[in-house]
Coordinates of C-alpha atoms in Angstrom, one line a residue:
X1 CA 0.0 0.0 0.0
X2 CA 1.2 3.0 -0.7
X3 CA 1.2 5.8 1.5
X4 CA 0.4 9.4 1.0
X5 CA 2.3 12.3 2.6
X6 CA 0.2 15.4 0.8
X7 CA -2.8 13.5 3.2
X8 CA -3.5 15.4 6.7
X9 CA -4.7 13.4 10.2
X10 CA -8.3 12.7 11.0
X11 CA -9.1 13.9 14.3
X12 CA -12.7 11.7 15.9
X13 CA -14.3 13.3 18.7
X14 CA -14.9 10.8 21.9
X15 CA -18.5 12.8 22.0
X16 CA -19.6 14.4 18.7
X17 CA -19.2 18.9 20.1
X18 CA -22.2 20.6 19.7
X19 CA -22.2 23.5 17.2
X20 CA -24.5 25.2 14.3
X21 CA -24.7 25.9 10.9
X22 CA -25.4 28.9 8.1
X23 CA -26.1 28.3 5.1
X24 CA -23.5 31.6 3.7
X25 CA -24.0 30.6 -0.4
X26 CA -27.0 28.8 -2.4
X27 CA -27.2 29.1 -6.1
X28 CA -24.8 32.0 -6.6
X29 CA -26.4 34.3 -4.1
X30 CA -24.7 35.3 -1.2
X31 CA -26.6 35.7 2.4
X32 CA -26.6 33.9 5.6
X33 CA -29.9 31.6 6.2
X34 CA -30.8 31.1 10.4
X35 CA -29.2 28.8 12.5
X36 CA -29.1 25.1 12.3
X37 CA -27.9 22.9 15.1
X38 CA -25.1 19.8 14.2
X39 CA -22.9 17.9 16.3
X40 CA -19.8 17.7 14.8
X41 CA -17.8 13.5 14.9
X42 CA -14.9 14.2 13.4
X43 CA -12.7 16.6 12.0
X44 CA -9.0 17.5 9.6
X45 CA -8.1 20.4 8.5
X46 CA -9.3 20.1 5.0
X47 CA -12.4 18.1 6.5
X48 CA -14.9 16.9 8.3
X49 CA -17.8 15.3 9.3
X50 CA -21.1 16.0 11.1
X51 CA -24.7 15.3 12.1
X52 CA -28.1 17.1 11.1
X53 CA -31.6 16.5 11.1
X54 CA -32.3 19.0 8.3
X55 CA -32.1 17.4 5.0
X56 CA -29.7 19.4 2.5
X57 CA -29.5 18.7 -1.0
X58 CA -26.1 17.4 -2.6
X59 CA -26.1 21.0 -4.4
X60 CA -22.5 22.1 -5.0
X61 CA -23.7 25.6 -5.5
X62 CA -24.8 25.2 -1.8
X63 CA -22.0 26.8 0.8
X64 CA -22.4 26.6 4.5
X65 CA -19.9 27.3 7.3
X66 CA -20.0 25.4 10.3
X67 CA -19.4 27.0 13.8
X68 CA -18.9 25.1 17.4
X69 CA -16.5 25.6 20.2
X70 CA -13.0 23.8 20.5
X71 CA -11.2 24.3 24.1
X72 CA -11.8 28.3 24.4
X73 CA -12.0 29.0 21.0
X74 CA -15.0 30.0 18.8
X75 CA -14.4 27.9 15.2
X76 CA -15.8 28.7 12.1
X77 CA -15.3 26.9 9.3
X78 CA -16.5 27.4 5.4
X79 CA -17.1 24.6 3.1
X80 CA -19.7 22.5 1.3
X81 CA -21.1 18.9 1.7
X82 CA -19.7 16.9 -0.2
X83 CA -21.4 13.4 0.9
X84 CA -25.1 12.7 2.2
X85 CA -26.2 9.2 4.4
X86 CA -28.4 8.6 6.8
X87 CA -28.0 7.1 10.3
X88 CA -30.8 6.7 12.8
X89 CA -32.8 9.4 11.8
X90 CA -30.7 11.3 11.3
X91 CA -28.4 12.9 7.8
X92 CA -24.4 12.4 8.3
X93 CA -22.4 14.3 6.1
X94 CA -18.7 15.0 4.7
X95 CA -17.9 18.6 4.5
X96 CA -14.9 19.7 2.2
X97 CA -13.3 23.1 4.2
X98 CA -12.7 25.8 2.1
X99 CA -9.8 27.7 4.3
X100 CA -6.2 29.5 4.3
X101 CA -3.3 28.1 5.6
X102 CA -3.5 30.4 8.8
X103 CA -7.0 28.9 9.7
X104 CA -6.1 25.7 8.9
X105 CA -3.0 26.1 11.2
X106 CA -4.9 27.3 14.2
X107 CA -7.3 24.7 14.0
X108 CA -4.5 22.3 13.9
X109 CA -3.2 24.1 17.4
X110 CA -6.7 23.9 18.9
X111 CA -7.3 20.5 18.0
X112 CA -3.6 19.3 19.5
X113 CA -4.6 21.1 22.4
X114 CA -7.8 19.4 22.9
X115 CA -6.4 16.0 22.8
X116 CA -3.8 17.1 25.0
X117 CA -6.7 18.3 27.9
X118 CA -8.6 15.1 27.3
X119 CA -5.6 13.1 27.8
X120 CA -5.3 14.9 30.9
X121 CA -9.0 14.6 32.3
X122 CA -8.6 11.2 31.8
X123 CA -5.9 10.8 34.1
X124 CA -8.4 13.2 36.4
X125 CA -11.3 11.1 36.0
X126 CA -9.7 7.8 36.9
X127 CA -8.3 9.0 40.8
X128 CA -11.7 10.6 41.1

């Protein structure tokens, strides 16, 4: 098998973090559509997938950006879906993030840092 360096991690969430959506793009016309509510499962920084109820179409004229809080820091990410299934109700889908190199290094920082505190609650939870 050959293996790919170009490729970036996969980081998979022990509980899927809360967040919402906007839908920022549809059709070529710009606006920002109310909240949704996802739970993100997993995340890299080109990527990621998450968890709706609402139904979206597999439009690729359709933009949303996802927002949800990592450690102490308010994340916003812009993208489209990329992938559709459903699961228990429920619709899971890939998202392909649409972001510069700075964003995609500072979500790389936040996500090292929140492995790094749940390593450490673990340790916290076990002498509890």
């Amino acid at each position: 098998m050959k293996y790919k360096r170009e490729e970036s991690f996969r980081f998979s969430f022990p509980v899927p973090v809360p967040g919402h959506f906007f839908i920022t793009k549809i059709n070529g016309e710009q606006g920002v559509s109310k909240k949704g509510v996802m739970e993100l499962l997993d995340i890299s920084p080109k990527g990621a997938k998450f968890r709706s109820v609402l139904n979206f179409p597999l439009n690729p004229d359709l933009e949303l950006t996802l927002s949800f809080q990592l450690n102490s820091s308010a994340i916003n990410l812009s993208g489209s879906i990329v992938w559709q299934k459903i699961q228990t109700g429920k619709y899971l889908y890939g998202f392909s993030i649409k972001q510069t190199e700075d964003a995609q290094a500072t979500l790389i920082k936040e996500l090292k840092l929140y492995r790094k505190n749940q390593k450490g609650n673990q340790h916290n939870t076990f002498f509890q």
